[in-house]
Amino acid sequence: MLIHPQFDPVAISIGPVGVHWYGLMYLAGFIAFWALGRMRAREAWRGVTRDDVENMLFWGVFGVVLGGRLGYCLFYQPAYYAEHPLEILQMWHGGMSAHGGLIGVLIVMALYGRMRGMGFWRVADFVAPLVPLGLAFGRLGNFINGELWGRAASADLPWAMVFPQAMDGGVPRHPSQLYEAGLEGFALFLLLWIYSRKPRPVARTGALFGIGYSLARFTCEFFREPDAFLGLQALGLSRGQWLTLPLLLAGILVWIWAGRRGAKR
């Protein structure tokens, strides 16, 4: 049985200014997007330039941050934030939603694709393989902060971990943040990166992201402790699992539609 290392959430302090590990993880995700996107933009058949990559990243940051924050407020604590609307702006208190961030990115992609005359699916197929590393770094940030810990696990599990921050701090738990980093992040990145190395039917790479992320998130949620103020919901599923199901359905439908359409890029 392991004990969470209790990292200092502040990675670097410069006078009164502290740089948090969670912020650095976001930065690492954005840098990975930029570097890998520029690498892929060299392939002319993708129809995306290096300038497009930088513009997508610039606007995507706003989509991730605003969508993630608003998604958390609307999906997880709507009644509370309806009574305390000014606290929506207090992002330093925590509270981000991966599903909300995804919706924010989808909106940005649709607007950018229309503005540049590229269409939504060209942008989506290009962006999809670049997103999972950001998800992985975000989950590593959760682990460093000792937040969003897993459900109780057997003390015989070699990697079961005690999170002292939990109310029942002596209970060994699944380090579900690392499960999510591995499945939603690194494994999904490899799947999408390999699949999209050559031209595929338009929209299939984007659809594969939706399917892959949904299945990974749905699976990992079985090991993640539900938010205390929500608990498990209908059919014993978490709020995260219920939010994931529409994305899974959409991904499957788009995958079928893209295969029938047949156009490749």
Short mmCIF file of C-alpha atoms in Angstrom, two decimals:
data_model
loop_
_atom_site.label_atom_id
_atom_site.label_comp_id
_atom_site.label_asym_id
_atom_site.label_seq_id
_atom_site.Cartn_x
_atom_site.Cartn_y
_atom_site.Cartn_z
CA MET A 1 0.00 0.00 0.00
CA LEU A 2 1.29 3.44 -0.95
CA ILE A 3 0.74 6.92 0.50
CA HIS A 4 0.19 9.93 -1.71
CA PRO A 5 3.42 12.01 -1.73
CA GLN A 6 1.58 15.21 -0.75
CA PHE A 7 3.27 17.35 -3.35
CA ASP A 8 3.35 21.09 -2.81
CA PRO A 9 0.78 22.37 -5.35
CA VAL A 10 3.04 25.38 -5.99
CA ALA A 11 5.85 24.33 -8.30
CA ILE A 12 7.74 27.63 -8.40
CA SER A 13 7.50 30.71 -6.20
CA ILE A 14 8.82 34.06 -7.38
CA GLY A 15 8.26 36.51 -4.57
CA PRO A 16 4.52 36.65 -3.89
CA VAL A 17 3.73 34.92 -7.18
CA GLY A 18 3.29 31.15 -7.17
CA VAL A 19 3.21 28.97 -10.27
CA HIS A 20 1.05 25.91 -9.62
CA TRP A 21 1.73 22.44 -10.94
CA TYR A 22 -1.80 22.29 -12.35
CA GLY A 23 -1.14 25.37 -14.45
CA LEU A 24 2.13 23.88 -15.66
CA MET A 25 0.28 20.71 -16.71
CA TYR A 26 -2.10 22.81 -18.81
CA LEU A 27 0.92 24.55 -20.33
CA ALA A 28 2.52 21.19 -21.14
CA GLY A 29 -0.66 20.12 -22.93
CA PHE A 30 -0.73 23.29 -24.99
CA ILE A 31 2.96 22.94 -25.91
CA ALA A 32 2.39 19.33 -26.99
CA PHE A 33 -0.53 20.47 -29.17
CA TRP A 34 1.62 23.16 -30.78
CA ALA A 35 4.68 20.96 -31.41
CA LEU A 36 2.80 17.92 -32.75
CA GLY A 37 0.40 20.09 -34.73
CA ARG A 38 3.23 21.89 -36.50
CA MET A 39 4.80 18.53 -37.29
CA ARG A 40 1.62 17.28 -38.94
CA ALA A 41 0.97 20.56 -40.73
CA ARG A 42 4.00 19.76 -42.92
CA GLU A 43 1.86 17.15 -44.68
CA ALA A 44 0.03 19.11 -47.36
CA TRP A 45 -2.79 16.58 -47.76
CA ARG A 46 -4.12 17.56 -44.33
CA GLY A 47 -5.02 21.04 -45.58
CA VAL A 48 -3.81 22.75 -42.39
CA THR A 49 -0.95 25.24 -42.18
CA ARG A 50 1.38 26.01 -39.30
CA ASP A 51 -0.37 29.35 -38.91
CA ASP A 52 -3.64 27.44 -38.57
CA VAL A 53 -2.12 25.36 -35.77
CA GLU A 54 -1.13 28.46 -33.82
CA ASN A 55 -4.51 30.09 -34.37
CA MET A 56 -6.34 26.93 -33.34
CA LEU A 57 -4.26 26.75 -30.20
CA PHE A 58 -4.84 30.41 -29.34
CA TRP A 59 -8.61 30.15 -29.60
CA GLY A 60 -8.65 26.61 -28.25
CA VAL A 61 -7.18 27.83 -24.95
CA PHE A 62 -10.24 30.03 -24.47
CA GLY A 63 -12.53 27.13 -25.40
CA VAL A 64 -10.89 24.78 -22.90
CA VAL A 65 -10.78 27.22 -20.01
CA LEU A 66 -14.19 28.88 -20.45
CA GLY A 67 -15.93 25.69 -21.50
CA GLY A 68 -14.34 23.71 -18.69
CA ARG A 69 -15.36 26.24 -16.05
CA LEU A 70 -18.89 26.85 -17.32
CA GLY A 71 -19.37 23.11 -17.85
CA TYR A 72 -18.48 22.40 -14.23
CA CYS A 73 -20.88 25.08 -12.98
CA LEU A 74 -23.75 23.88 -15.18
CA PHE A 75 -23.22 20.11 -15.06
CA TYR A 76 -22.18 19.62 -11.46
CA GLN A 77 -23.44 22.46 -9.23
CA PRO A 78 -25.99 24.52 -11.19
CA ALA A 79 -28.13 25.43 -8.17
CA TYR A 80 -25.15 26.65 -6.16
CA TYR A 81 -23.73 28.84 -8.91
CA ALA A 82 -27.19 30.19 -9.76
CA GLU A 83 -27.26 31.57 -6.21
CA HIS A 84 -23.59 32.65 -6.27
CA PRO A 85 -22.98 33.74 -9.90
CA LEU A 86 -19.88 35.81 -9.11
CA GLU A 87 -18.12 32.67 -7.92
CA ILE A 88 -18.20 31.37 -11.48
CA LEU A 89 -15.28 33.72 -12.11
CA GLN A 90 -13.31 32.45 -9.12
CA MET A 91 -11.53 29.71 -11.05
CA TRP A 92 -8.66 29.62 -8.58
CA HIS A 93 -10.99 27.84 -6.15
CA GLY A 94 -11.08 24.88 -8.53
CA GLY A 95 -13.84 23.24 -10.54
CA MET A 96 -13.29 22.32 -14.20
CA SER A 97 -15.21 19.87 -16.35
CA ALA A 98 -13.57 17.82 -19.10
CA HIS A 99 -16.92 17.54 -20.87
CA GLY A 100 -17.39 21.31 -20.69
CA GLY A 101 -13.89 21.86 -22.02
CA LEU A 102 -14.66 19.51 -24.90
CA ILE A 103 -17.83 21.43 -25.76
CA GLY A 104 -15.82 24.67 -25.68
CA VAL A 105 -13.26 23.20 -28.08
CA LEU A 106 -16.02 21.93 -30.42
CA ILE A 107 -17.50 25.42 -30.60
CA VAL A 108 -14.09 26.93 -31.33
CA MET A 109 -13.41 24.35 -34.06
CA ALA A 110 -16.76 25.00 -35.71
CA LEU A 111 -16.22 28.75 -35.72
CA TYR A 112 -12.63 28.49 -36.94
CA GLY A 113 -13.51 26.00 -39.66
CA ARG A 114 -16.26 28.28 -40.92
CA MET A 115 -14.09 31.40 -40.77
CA ARG A 116 -11.27 29.74 -42.73
CA GLY A 117 -13.55 27.89 -45.14
CA MET A 118 -12.09 24.57 -43.97
CA GLY A 119 -15.26 23.04 -42.61
CA PHE A 120 -15.77 21.56 -39.17
CA TRP A 121 -14.60 18.02 -39.90
CA ARG A 122 -11.26 18.97 -41.43
CA VAL A 123 -10.47 20.88 -38.26
CA ALA A 124 -11.86 18.14 -36.01
CA ASP A 125 -9.91 15.36 -37.73
CA PHE A 126 -6.70 17.35 -37.40
CA VAL A 127 -7.22 18.41 -33.79
CA ALA A 128 -8.51 15.09 -32.37
CA PRO A 129 -5.12 13.30 -32.14
CA LEU A 130 -3.56 16.37 -30.49
CA VAL A 131 -6.02 16.57 -27.59
CA PRO A 132 -5.39 13.40 -25.51
CA LEU A 133 -1.94 14.43 -24.30
CA GLY A 134 -3.53 17.54 -22.82
CA LEU A 135 -6.04 15.30 -21.05
CA ALA A 136 -3.19 13.15 -19.73
CA PHE A 137 -1.29 16.13 -18.35
CA GLY A 138 -4.47 17.47 -16.76
CA ARG A 139 -5.02 14.17 -14.91
CA LEU A 140 -1.40 14.18 -13.78
CA GLY A 141 -2.12 17.64 -12.38
CA ASN A 142 -5.07 16.18 -10.46
CA PHE A 143 -2.78 13.50 -9.05
CA ILE A 144 -0.12 16.01 -7.99
CA ASN A 145 -2.82 18.05 -6.24
CA GLY A 146 -4.13 14.92 -4.52
CA GLU A 147 -7.67 15.59 -5.80
CA LEU A 148 -10.32 13.51 -7.58
CA TRP A 149 -9.03 10.37 -5.89
CA GLY A 150 -10.39 6.91 -6.55
CA ARG A 151 -12.81 4.62 -4.77
CA ALA A 152 -11.77 2.38 -1.91
CA ALA A 153 -9.51 -0.47 -2.96
CA SER A 154 -8.23 -3.61 -1.34
CA ALA A 155 -5.14 -3.03 0.77
CA ASP A 156 -3.66 -6.04 -1.07
CA LEU A 157 -3.64 -4.09 -4.33
CA PRO A 158 0.06 -3.23 -4.78
CA TRP A 159 -0.64 0.27 -6.06
CA ALA A 160 -3.53 1.11 -3.72
CA MET A 161 -2.86 4.55 -2.30
CA VAL A 162 -3.90 6.46 0.80
CA PHE A 163 -4.91 10.07 0.12
CA PRO A 164 -4.65 11.94 3.45
CA GLN A 165 -6.79 14.76 2.01
CA ALA A 166 -9.83 12.45 1.89
CA MET A 167 -12.19 12.65 4.85
CA ASP A 168 -11.49 8.98 5.61
CA GLY A 169 -7.81 9.58 4.95
CA GLY A 170 -6.63 6.15 6.08
CA VAL A 171 -8.56 4.19 3.44
CA PRO A 172 -6.49 2.78 0.55
CA ARG A 173 -7.88 3.90 -2.79
CA HIS A 174 -7.42 3.47 -6.50
CA PRO A 175 -5.16 6.21 -7.94
CA SER A 176 -7.85 6.82 -10.54
CA GLN A 177 -6.19 10.01 -11.77
CA LEU A 178 -3.37 7.83 -13.13
CA TYR A 179 -5.84 5.39 -14.68
CA GLU A 180 -7.43 8.31 -16.51
CA ALA A 181 -4.08 9.74 -17.57
CA GLY A 182 -3.18 6.36 -19.02
CA LEU A 183 -6.45 5.52 -20.79
CA GLU A 184 -8.00 8.89 -21.70
CA GLY A 185 -4.57 10.36 -22.33
CA PHE A 186 -1.60 8.30 -23.46
CA ALA A 187 -3.44 5.23 -24.81
CA LEU A 188 -6.00 7.33 -26.70
CA PHE A 189 -3.20 9.50 -28.09
CA LEU A 190 -1.38 6.47 -29.50
CA LEU A 191 -4.58 5.07 -31.00
CA LEU A 192 -5.52 8.32 -32.74
CA TRP A 193 -1.98 9.23 -33.78
CA ILE A 194 -1.42 5.86 -35.47
CA TYR A 195 -4.89 5.75 -37.03
CA SER A 196 -4.56 9.23 -38.54
CA ARG A 197 -1.10 8.78 -40.08
CA LYS A 198 -2.68 8.32 -43.51
CA PRO A 199 -5.85 9.68 -45.18
CA ARG A 200 -9.04 8.33 -43.65
CA PRO A 201 -12.73 8.91 -44.39
CA VAL A 202 -13.62 12.49 -43.46
CA ALA A 203 -14.91 12.72 -39.85
CA ARG A 204 -13.70 9.26 -38.84
CA THR A 205 -10.73 10.48 -36.80
CA GLY A 206 -12.97 12.90 -34.92
CA ALA A 207 -15.53 10.13 -34.40
CA LEU A 208 -12.85 7.76 -33.11
CA PHE A 209 -11.86 10.36 -30.52
CA GLY A 210 -15.47 10.56 -29.32
CA ILE A 211 -15.77 6.78 -29.08
CA GLY A 212 -12.34 6.24 -27.52
CA TYR A 213 -12.62 9.02 -24.96
CA SER A 214 -16.12 7.94 -23.96
CA LEU A 215 -15.16 4.32 -23.40
CA ALA A 216 -12.01 5.27 -21.48
CA ARG A 217 -13.80 7.80 -19.29
CA PHE A 218 -16.76 5.51 -18.67
CA THR A 219 -14.42 2.71 -17.59
CA CYS A 220 -12.26 4.89 -15.36
CA GLU A 221 -15.30 6.31 -13.59
CA PHE A 222 -15.90 2.88 -12.02
CA PHE A 223 -12.67 3.45 -10.06
CA ARG A 224 -13.12 7.16 -9.32
CA GLU A 225 -14.84 8.37 -6.16
CA PRO A 226 -18.01 10.29 -7.12
CA ASP A 227 -18.24 13.89 -5.99
CA ALA A 228 -19.50 13.91 -2.41
CA PHE A 229 -22.30 16.37 -3.22
CA LEU A 230 -23.57 14.16 -6.07
CA GLY A 231 -22.87 10.53 -5.26
CA LEU A 232 -23.92 7.84 -7.70
CA GLN A 233 -26.98 8.49 -9.81
CA ALA A 234 -29.50 6.42 -11.78
CA LEU A 235 -28.45 2.80 -12.44
CA GLY A 236 -25.50 3.25 -10.10
CA LEU A 237 -23.63 5.41 -12.63
CA SER A 238 -21.74 8.62 -11.87
CA ARG A 239 -22.54 12.03 -13.31
CA GLY A 240 -19.39 11.73 -15.45
CA GLN A 241 -20.63 8.47 -16.94
CA TRP A 242 -24.04 9.90 -17.80
CA LEU A 243 -22.40 12.92 -19.43
CA THR A 244 -20.20 10.58 -21.47
CA LEU A 245 -22.98 8.48 -22.98
CA PRO A 246 -24.25 11.13 -25.47
CA LEU A 247 -20.68 11.59 -26.75
CA LEU A 248 -20.33 7.84 -27.25
CA LEU A 249 -23.59 7.68 -29.19
CA ALA A 250 -22.61 10.68 -31.32
CA GLY A 251 -19.20 9.15 -32.04
CA ILE A 252 -20.73 5.86 -33.20
CA LEU A 253 -23.27 7.61 -35.43
CA VAL A 254 -20.62 9.85 -37.01
CA TRP A 255 -18.33 6.85 -37.56
CA ILE A 256 -21.11 5.04 -39.47
CA TRP A 257 -22.05 8.18 -41.43
CA ALA A 258 -18.43 8.85 -42.38
CA GLY A 259 -17.95 5.30 -43.64
CA ARG A 260 -21.05 5.50 -45.83
CA ARG A 261 -20.04 8.91 -47.15
CA GLY A 262 -16.70 7.50 -48.20
CA ALA A 263 -14.82 10.78 -48.90
CA LYS A 264 -11.22 10.59 -47.74
CA ARG A 265 -8.67 13.09 -46.59
#
